[in-house]
CSV table of C-alpha atoms in Angstrom, one decimal:
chain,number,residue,atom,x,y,z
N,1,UNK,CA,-40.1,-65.9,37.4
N,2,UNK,CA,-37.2,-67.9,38.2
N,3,UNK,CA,-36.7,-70.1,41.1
N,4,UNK,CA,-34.3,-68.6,43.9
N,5,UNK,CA,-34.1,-70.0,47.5
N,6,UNK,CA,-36.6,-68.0,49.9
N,7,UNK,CA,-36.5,-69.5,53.2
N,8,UNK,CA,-34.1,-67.3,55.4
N,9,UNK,CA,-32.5,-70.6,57.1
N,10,UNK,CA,-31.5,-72.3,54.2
N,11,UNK,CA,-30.3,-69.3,52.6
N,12,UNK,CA,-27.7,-68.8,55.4
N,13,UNK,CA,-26.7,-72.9,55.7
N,14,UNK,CA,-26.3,-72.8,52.2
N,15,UNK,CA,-24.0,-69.7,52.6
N,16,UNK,CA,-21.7,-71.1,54.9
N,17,UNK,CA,-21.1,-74.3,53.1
N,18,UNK,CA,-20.3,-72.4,50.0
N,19,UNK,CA,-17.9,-70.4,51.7
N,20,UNK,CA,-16.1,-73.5,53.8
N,21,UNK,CA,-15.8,-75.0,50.3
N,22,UNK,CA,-14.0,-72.8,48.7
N,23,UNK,CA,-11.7,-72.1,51.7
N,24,UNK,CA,-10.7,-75.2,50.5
N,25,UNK,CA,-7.5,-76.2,52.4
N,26,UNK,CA,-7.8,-73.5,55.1
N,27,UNK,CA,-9.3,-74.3,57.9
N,28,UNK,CA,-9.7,-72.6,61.3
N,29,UNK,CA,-10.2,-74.0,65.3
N,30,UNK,CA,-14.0,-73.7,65.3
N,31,UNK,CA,-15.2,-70.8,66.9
N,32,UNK,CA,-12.1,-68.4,64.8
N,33,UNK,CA,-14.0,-70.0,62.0
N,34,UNK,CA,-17.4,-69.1,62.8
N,35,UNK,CA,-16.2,-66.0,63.0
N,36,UNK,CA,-13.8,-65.8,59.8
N,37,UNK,CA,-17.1,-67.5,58.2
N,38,UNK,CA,-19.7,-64.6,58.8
N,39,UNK,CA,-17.2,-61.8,58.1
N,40,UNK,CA,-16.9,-63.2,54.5
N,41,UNK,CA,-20.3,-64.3,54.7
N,42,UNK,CA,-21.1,-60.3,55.0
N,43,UNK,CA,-18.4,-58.8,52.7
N,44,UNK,CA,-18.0,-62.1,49.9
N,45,UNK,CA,-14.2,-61.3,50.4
N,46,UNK,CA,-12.1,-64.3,50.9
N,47,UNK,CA,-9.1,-62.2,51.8
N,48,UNK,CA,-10.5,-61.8,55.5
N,49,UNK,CA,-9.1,-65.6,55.9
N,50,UNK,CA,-5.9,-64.4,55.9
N,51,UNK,CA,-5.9,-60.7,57.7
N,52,UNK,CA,-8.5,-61.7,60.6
N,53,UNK,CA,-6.1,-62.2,64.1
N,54,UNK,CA,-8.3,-63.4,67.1
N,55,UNK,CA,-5.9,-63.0,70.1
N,56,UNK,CA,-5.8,-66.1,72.4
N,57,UNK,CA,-8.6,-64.7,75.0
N,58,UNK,CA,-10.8,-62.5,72.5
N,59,UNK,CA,-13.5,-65.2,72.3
N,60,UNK,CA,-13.7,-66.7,75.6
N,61,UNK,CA,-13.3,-62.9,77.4
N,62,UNK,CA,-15.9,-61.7,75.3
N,63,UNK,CA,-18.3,-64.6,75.9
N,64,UNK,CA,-17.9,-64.4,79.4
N,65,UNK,CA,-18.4,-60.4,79.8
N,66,UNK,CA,-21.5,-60.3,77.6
N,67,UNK,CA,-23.2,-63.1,80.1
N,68,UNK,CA,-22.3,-61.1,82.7
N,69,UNK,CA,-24.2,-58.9,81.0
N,70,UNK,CA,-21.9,-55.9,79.9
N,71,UNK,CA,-22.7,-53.5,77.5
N,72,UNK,CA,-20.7,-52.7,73.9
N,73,UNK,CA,-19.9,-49.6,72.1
N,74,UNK,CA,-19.6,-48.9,68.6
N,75,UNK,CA,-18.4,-46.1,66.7
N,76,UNK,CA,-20.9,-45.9,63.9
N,77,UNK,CA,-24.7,-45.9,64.0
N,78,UNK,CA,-24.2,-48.7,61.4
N,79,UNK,CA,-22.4,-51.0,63.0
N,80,UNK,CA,-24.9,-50.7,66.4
N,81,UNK,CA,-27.4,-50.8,63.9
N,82,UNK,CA,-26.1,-54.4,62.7
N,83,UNK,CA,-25.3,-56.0,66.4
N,84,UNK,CA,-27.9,-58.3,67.2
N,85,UNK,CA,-29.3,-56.7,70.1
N,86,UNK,CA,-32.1,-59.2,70.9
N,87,UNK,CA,-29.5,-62.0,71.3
N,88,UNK,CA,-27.4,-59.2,73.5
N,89,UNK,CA,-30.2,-58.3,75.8
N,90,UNK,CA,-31.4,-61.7,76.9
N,91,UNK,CA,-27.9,-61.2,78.8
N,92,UNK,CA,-29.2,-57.6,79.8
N,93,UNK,CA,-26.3,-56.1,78.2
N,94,UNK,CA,-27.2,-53.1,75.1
N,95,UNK,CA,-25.3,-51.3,72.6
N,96,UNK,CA,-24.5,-47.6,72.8
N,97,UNK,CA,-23.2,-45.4,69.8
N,98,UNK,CA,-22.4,-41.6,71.1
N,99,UNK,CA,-21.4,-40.3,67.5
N,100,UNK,CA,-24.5,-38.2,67.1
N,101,UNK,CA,-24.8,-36.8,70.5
N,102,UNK,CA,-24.8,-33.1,71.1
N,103,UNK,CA,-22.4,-32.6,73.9
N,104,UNK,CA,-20.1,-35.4,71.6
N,105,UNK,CA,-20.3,-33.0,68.5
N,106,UNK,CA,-19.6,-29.5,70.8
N,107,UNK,CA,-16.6,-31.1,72.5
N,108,UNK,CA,-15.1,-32.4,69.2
N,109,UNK,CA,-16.0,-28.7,67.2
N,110,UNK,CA,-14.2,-27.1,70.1
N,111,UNK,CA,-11.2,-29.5,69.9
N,112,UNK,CA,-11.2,-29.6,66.9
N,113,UNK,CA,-10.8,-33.4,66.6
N,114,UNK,CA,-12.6,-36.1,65.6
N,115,UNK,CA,-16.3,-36.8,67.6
N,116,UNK,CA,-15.1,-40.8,67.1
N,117,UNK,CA,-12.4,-40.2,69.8
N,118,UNK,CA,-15.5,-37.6,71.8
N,119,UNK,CA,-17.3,-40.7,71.9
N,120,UNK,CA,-14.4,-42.9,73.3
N,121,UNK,CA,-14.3,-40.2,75.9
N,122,UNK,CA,-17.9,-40.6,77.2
N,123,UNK,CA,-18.0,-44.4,76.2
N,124,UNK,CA,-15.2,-45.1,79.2
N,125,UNK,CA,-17.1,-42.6,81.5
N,126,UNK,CA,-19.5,-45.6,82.3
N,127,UNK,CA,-17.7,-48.8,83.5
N,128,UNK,CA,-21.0,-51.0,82.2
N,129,UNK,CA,-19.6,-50.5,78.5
N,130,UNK,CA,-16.6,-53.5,78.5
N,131,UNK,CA,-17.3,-54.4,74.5
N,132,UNK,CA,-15.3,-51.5,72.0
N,133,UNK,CA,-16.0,-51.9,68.5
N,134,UNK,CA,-14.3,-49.5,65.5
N,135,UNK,CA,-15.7,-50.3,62.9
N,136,UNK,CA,-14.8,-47.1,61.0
N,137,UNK,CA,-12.9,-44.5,62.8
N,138,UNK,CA,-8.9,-44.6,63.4
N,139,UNK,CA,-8.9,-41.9,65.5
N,140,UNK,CA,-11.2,-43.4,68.1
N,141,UNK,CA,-9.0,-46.3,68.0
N,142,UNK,CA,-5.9,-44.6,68.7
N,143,UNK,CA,-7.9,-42.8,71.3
N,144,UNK,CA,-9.0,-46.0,73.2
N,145,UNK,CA,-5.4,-47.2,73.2
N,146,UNK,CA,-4.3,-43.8,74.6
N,147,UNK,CA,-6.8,-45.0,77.6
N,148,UNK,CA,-6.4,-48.1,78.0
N,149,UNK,CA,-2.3,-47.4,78.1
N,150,UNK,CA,-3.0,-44.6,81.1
N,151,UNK,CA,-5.2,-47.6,82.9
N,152,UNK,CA,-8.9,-45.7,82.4
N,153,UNK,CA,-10.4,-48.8,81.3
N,154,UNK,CA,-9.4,-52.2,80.9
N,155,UNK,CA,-11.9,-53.5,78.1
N,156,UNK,CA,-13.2,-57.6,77.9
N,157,UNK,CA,-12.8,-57.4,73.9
N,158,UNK,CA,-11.6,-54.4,71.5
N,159,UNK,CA,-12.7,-55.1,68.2
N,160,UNK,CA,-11.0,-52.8,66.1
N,161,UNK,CA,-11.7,-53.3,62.4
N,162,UNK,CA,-11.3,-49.3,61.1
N,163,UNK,CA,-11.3,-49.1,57.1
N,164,UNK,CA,-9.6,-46.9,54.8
N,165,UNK,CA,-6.8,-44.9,53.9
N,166,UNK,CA,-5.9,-42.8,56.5
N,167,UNK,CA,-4.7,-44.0,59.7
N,168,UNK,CA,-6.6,-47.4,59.7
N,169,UNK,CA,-3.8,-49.3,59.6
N,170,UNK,CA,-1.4,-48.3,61.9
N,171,UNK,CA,-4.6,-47.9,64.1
N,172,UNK,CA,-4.8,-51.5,64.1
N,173,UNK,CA,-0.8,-52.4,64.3
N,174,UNK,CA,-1.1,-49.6,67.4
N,175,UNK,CA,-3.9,-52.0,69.0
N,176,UNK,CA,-2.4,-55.3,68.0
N,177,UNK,CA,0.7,-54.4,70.6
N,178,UNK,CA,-1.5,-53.9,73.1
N,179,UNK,CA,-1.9,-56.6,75.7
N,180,UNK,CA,-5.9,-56.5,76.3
N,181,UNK,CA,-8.5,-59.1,74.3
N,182,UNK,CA,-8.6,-58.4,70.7
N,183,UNK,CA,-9.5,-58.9,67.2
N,184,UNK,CA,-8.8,-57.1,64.4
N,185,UNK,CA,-8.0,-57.1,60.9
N,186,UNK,CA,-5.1,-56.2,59.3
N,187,UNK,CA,-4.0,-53.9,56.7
N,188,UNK,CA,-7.1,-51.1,54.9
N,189,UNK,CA,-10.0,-53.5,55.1
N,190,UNK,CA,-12.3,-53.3,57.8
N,191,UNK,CA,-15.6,-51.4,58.3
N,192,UNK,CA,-19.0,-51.4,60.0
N,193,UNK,CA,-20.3,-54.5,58.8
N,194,UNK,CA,-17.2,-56.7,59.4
N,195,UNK,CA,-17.5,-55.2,63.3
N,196,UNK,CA,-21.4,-56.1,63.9
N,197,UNK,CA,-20.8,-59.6,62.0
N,198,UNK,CA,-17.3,-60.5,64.6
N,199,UNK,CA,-19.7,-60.1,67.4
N,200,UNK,CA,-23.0,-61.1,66.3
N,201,UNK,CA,-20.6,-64.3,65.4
N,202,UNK,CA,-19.9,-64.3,68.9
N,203,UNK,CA,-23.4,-63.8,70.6
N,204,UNK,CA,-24.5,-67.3,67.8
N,205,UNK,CA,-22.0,-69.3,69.3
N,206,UNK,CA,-23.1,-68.6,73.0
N,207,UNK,CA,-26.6,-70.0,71.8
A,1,UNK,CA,1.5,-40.4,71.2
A,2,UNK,CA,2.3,-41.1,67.4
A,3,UNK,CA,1.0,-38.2,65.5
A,4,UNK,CA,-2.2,-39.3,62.9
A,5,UNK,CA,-4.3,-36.4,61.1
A,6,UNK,CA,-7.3,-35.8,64.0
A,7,UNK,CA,-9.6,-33.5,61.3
A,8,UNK,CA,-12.4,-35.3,59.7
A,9,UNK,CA,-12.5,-33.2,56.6
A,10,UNK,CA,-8.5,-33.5,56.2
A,11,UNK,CA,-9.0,-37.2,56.7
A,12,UNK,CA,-11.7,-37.9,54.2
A,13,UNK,CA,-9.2,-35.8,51.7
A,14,UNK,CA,-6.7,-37.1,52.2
A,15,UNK,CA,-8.2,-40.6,51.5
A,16,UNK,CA,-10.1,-39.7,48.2
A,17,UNK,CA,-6.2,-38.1,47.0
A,18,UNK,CA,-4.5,-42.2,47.8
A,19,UNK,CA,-7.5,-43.8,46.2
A,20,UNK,CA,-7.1,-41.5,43.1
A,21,UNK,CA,-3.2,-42.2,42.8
A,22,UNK,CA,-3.9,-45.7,43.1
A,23,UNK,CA,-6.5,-46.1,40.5
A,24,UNK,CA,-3.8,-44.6,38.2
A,25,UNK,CA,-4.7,-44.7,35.2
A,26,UNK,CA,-8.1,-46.1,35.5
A,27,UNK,CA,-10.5,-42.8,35.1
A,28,UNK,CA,-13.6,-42.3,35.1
A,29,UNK,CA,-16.3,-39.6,34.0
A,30,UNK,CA,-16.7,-36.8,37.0
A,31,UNK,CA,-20.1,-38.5,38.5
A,32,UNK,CA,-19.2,-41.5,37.9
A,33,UNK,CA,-15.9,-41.2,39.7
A,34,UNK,CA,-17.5,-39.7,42.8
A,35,UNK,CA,-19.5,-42.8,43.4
A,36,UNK,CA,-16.8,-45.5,43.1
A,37,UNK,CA,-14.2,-43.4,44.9
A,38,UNK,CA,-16.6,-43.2,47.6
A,39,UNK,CA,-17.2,-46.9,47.4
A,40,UNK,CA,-13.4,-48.0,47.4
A,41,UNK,CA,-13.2,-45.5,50.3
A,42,UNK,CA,-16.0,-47.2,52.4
A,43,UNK,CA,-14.1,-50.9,51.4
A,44,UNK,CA,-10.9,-49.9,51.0
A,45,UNK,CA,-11.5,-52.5,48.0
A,46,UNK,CA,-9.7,-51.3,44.6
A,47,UNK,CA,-11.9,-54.5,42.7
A,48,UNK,CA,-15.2,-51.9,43.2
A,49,UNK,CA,-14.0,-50.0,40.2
A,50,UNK,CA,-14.1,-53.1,38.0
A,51,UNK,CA,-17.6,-54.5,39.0
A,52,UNK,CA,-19.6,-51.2,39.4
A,53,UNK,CA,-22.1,-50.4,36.6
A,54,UNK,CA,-24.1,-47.4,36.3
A,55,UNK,CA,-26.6,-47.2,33.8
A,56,UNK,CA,-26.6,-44.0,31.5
A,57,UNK,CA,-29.4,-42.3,33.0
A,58,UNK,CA,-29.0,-43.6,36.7
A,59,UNK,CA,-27.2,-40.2,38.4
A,60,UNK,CA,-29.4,-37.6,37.1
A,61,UNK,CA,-32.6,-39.3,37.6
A,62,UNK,CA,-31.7,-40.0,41.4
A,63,UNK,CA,-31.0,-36.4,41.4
A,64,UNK,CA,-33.6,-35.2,40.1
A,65,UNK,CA,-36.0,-37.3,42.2
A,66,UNK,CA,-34.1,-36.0,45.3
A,67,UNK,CA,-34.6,-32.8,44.6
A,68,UNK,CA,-38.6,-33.4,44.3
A,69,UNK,CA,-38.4,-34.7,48.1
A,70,UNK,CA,-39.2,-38.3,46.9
A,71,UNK,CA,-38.6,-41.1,49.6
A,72,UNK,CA,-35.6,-43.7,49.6
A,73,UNK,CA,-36.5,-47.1,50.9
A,74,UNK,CA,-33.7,-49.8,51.9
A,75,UNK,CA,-33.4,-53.5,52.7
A,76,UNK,CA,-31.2,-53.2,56.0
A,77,UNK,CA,-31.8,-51.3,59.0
A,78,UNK,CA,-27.9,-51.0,58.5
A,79,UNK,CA,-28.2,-49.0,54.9
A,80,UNK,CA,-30.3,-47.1,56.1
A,81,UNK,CA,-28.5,-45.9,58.9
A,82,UNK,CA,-25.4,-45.1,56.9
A,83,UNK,CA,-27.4,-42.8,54.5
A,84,UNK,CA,-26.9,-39.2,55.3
A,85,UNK,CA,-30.8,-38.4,56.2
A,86,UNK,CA,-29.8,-34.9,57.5
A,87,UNK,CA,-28.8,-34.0,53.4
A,88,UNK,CA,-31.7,-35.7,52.1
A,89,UNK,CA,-33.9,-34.0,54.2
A,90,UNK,CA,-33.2,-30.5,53.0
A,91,UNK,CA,-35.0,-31.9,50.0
A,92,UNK,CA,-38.0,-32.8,51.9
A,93,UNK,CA,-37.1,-36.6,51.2
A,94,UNK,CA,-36.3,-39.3,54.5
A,95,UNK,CA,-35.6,-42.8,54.3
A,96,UNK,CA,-37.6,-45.7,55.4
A,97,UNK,CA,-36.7,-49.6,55.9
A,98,UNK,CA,-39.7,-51.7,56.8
A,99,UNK,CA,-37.7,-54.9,57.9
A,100,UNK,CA,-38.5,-55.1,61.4
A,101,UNK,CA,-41.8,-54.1,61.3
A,102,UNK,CA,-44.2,-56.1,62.9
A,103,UNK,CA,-46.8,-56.8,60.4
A,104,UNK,CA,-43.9,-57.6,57.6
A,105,UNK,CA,-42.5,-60.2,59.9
A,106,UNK,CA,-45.8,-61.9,60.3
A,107,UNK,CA,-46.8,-61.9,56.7
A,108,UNK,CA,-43.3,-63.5,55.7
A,109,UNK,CA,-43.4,-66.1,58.8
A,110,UNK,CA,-47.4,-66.7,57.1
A,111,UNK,CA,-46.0,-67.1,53.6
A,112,UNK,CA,-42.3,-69.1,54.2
A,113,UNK,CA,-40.7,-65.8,52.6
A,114,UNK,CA,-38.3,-63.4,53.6
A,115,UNK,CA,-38.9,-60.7,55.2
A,116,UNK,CA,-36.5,-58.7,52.8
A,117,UNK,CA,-39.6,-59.9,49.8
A,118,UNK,CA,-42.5,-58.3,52.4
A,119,UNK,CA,-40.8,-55.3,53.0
A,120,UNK,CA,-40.5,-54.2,49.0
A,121,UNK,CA,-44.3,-54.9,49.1
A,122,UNK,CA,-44.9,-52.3,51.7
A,123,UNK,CA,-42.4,-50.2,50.1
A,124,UNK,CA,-44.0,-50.1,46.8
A,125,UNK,CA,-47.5,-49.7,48.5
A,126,UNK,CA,-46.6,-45.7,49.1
A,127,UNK,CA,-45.9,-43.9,45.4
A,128,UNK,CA,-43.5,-41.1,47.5
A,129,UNK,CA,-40.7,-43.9,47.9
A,130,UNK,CA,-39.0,-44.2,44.2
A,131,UNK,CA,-35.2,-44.8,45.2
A,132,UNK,CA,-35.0,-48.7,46.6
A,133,UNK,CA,-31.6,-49.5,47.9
A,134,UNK,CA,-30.9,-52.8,48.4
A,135,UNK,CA,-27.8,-53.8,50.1
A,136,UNK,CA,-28.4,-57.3,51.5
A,137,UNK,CA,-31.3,-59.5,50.7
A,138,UNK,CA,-31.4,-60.9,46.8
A,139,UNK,CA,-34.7,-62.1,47.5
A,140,UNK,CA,-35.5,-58.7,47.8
A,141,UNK,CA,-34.3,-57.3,44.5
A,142,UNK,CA,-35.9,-60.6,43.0
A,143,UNK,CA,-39.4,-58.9,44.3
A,144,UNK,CA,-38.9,-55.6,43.1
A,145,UNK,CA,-37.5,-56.9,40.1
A,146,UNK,CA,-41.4,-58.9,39.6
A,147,UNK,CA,-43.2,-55.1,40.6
A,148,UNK,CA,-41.2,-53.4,37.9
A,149,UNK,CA,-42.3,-55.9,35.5
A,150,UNK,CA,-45.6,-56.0,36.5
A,151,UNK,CA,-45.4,-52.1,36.1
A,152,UNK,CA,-46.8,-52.0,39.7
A,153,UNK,CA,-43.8,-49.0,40.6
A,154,UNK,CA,-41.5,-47.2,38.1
A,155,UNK,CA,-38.4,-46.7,40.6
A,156,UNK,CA,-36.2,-43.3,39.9
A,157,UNK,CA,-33.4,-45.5,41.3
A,158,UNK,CA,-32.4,-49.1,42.2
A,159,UNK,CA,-29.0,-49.2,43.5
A,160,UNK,CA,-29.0,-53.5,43.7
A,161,UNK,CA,-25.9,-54.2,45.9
A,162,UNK,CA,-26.4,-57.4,47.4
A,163,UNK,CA,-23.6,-59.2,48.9
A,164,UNK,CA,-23.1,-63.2,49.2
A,165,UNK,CA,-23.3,-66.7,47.8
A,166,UNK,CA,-26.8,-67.4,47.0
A,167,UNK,CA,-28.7,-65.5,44.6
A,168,UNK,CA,-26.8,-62.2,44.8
A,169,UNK,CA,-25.0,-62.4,41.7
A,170,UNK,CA,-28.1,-63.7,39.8
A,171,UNK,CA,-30.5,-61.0,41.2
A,172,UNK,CA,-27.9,-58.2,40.4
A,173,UNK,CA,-27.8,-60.1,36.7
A,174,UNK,CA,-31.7,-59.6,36.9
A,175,UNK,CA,-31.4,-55.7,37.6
A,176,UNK,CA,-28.7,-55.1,34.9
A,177,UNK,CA,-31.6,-56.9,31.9
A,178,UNK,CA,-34.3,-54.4,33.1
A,179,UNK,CA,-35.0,-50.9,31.8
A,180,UNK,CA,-34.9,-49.0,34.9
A,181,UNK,CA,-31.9,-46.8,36.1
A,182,UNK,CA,-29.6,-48.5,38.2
A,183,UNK,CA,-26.6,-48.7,39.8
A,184,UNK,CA,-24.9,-52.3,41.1
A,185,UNK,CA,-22.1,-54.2,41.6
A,186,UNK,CA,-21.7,-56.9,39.4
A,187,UNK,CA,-20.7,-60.8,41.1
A,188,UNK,CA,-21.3,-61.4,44.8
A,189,UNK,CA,-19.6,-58.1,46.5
A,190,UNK,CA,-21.7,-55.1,47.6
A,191,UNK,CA,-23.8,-54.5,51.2
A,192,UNK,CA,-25.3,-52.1,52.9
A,193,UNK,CA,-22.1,-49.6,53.7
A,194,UNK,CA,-21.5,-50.2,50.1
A,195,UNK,CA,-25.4,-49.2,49.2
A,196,UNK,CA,-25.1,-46.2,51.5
A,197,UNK,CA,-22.1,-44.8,50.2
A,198,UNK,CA,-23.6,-44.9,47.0
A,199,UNK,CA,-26.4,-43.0,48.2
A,200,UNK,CA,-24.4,-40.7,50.1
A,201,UNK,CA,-22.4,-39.9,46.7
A,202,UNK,CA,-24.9,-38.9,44.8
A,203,UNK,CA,-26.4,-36.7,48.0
A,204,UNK,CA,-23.0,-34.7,48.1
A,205,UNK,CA,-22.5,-33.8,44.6
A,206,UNK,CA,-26.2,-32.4,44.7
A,207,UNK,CA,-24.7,-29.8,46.9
């Protein structure tokens, strides 16, 4: 059998010197780095260097909310599944996904839209969830702007990292206007496991 | 409001139509098509249609297991979240990841391993699991790799998807030399939305 490194740790470090190798000349203010760092870390995509944007107070708002202890929302099982939640809960904050609930799935059959912006909906209903992360759906994106615009909720951090085709991109160019804590990437590329690795980034770094 | 297309199953048509006119002339067999559209649409990464191999006999021998009811096992709590359980289960078949069990995190903090290596041991250990879907962990393909070589399971499947810098390229180099239906990505892209959507692909044109 051949050798291969076993030991979790060093399988990480290793990792993350690889990667701040070949970023070569680019480098980042430490804590955009760490963050830059585990999204390629999690994707192997080197193109996340360039369409990551942190705004100004995304790190520090978000730092402060979760050890105050708030709670974040996601829009996939997959990226809740992928949060850290043991780091999260030392702060007493969780992670809530509505997607699969029942009175989520009526409300969007009877609409007739999506059960991503459903879930928005019931995610704002309860002022403990601060933390928005879209990993996947544009149109619970566009739906969170639409609230935060009327004043329903005025989140600590929107990460909004939707991928595809359809309505991903101007989702994000939509939430990149918007004056509240952010970070996003730009263009098609996003998805669940970019969103769980920007904040589990940011739940290492409080450590 | 701008307007954006608010129907999921418009949405996700929509998208497979823009990924199709963009591959241009790059086609590919029906099956084979499904699976790295559906890949590319889970990325939004156009170099998935360059790196993913799927071994002649991979598709119909995933199929047919499904249809049996056998069990799917995964490397990430993550993959396994993004598998569509509700279609599998028509079959009879579910899907089980054993990573955060508590007896397969004491026997790799025992032994200095992963707990990505344990976890294929437990898998293995019940003959009803014969798709293994690893998305993550390279140390975990490396084991399963040593099992089918020992002859100790005969997998339906391996969909070997690893992402990152150390060891995922070489263990997906290690799948692609074995006689054993797989499907993979080759170099260090791939995870678990990309080991789910491959998954998923497969489940939908079962229907």
């Amino acid at each position: 059998m051949s050798e291969y490194i076993k030991v979790p740790h060093e399988i990480e470090e290793r990792s993350f010197e690889i990667i701040t190798e070949e970023l070569g000349d680019k480098t980042f203010p430490e804590e955009i780095g760490r963050i830059i760092k585990r999204i390629i870390h999690t994707t192997a995509d080197f193109q996340y260097a360039d369409i990551t944007v942190i705004s100004p107070t995304a790190i520090q708002s978000a730092k402060d909310a979760i050890a105050k202890g708030v709670s974040i929302v996601t829009d996939t099982q997959m990226a809740k599944s992928g949060i850290n939640k043991m780091k999260l809960k030392k702060y007493g904050g969780d992670v809530h996904c509505f997607i699969s609930d029942e009175d989520v799935a009526l409300r969007a059959k009877e609409k007739g839209i999506t059960r991503a912006m459903v879930s928005m909906e019931k995610a704002i209903a309860d002022e403990k969830n601060q933390i928005f992360v879209i990993g996947n759906a544009p149109t619970a994106l566009f739906e969170l702007k639409r609230f935060i615009e009327e004043g329903a909720v005025k989140p600590a951090l929107v990460v909004g990292v939707p991928v595809g085709f359809v309505g991903a991109t101007e989702s994000k160019e939509a939430l990149e206007a918007l004056d509240v804590p952010y970070i996003l990437t730009r263009g098609r590329k996003g998805g669940s496991t970019v969103a769980a690795a920007i904040i589990n980034a940011i739940l290492y770094m409080m450590e």
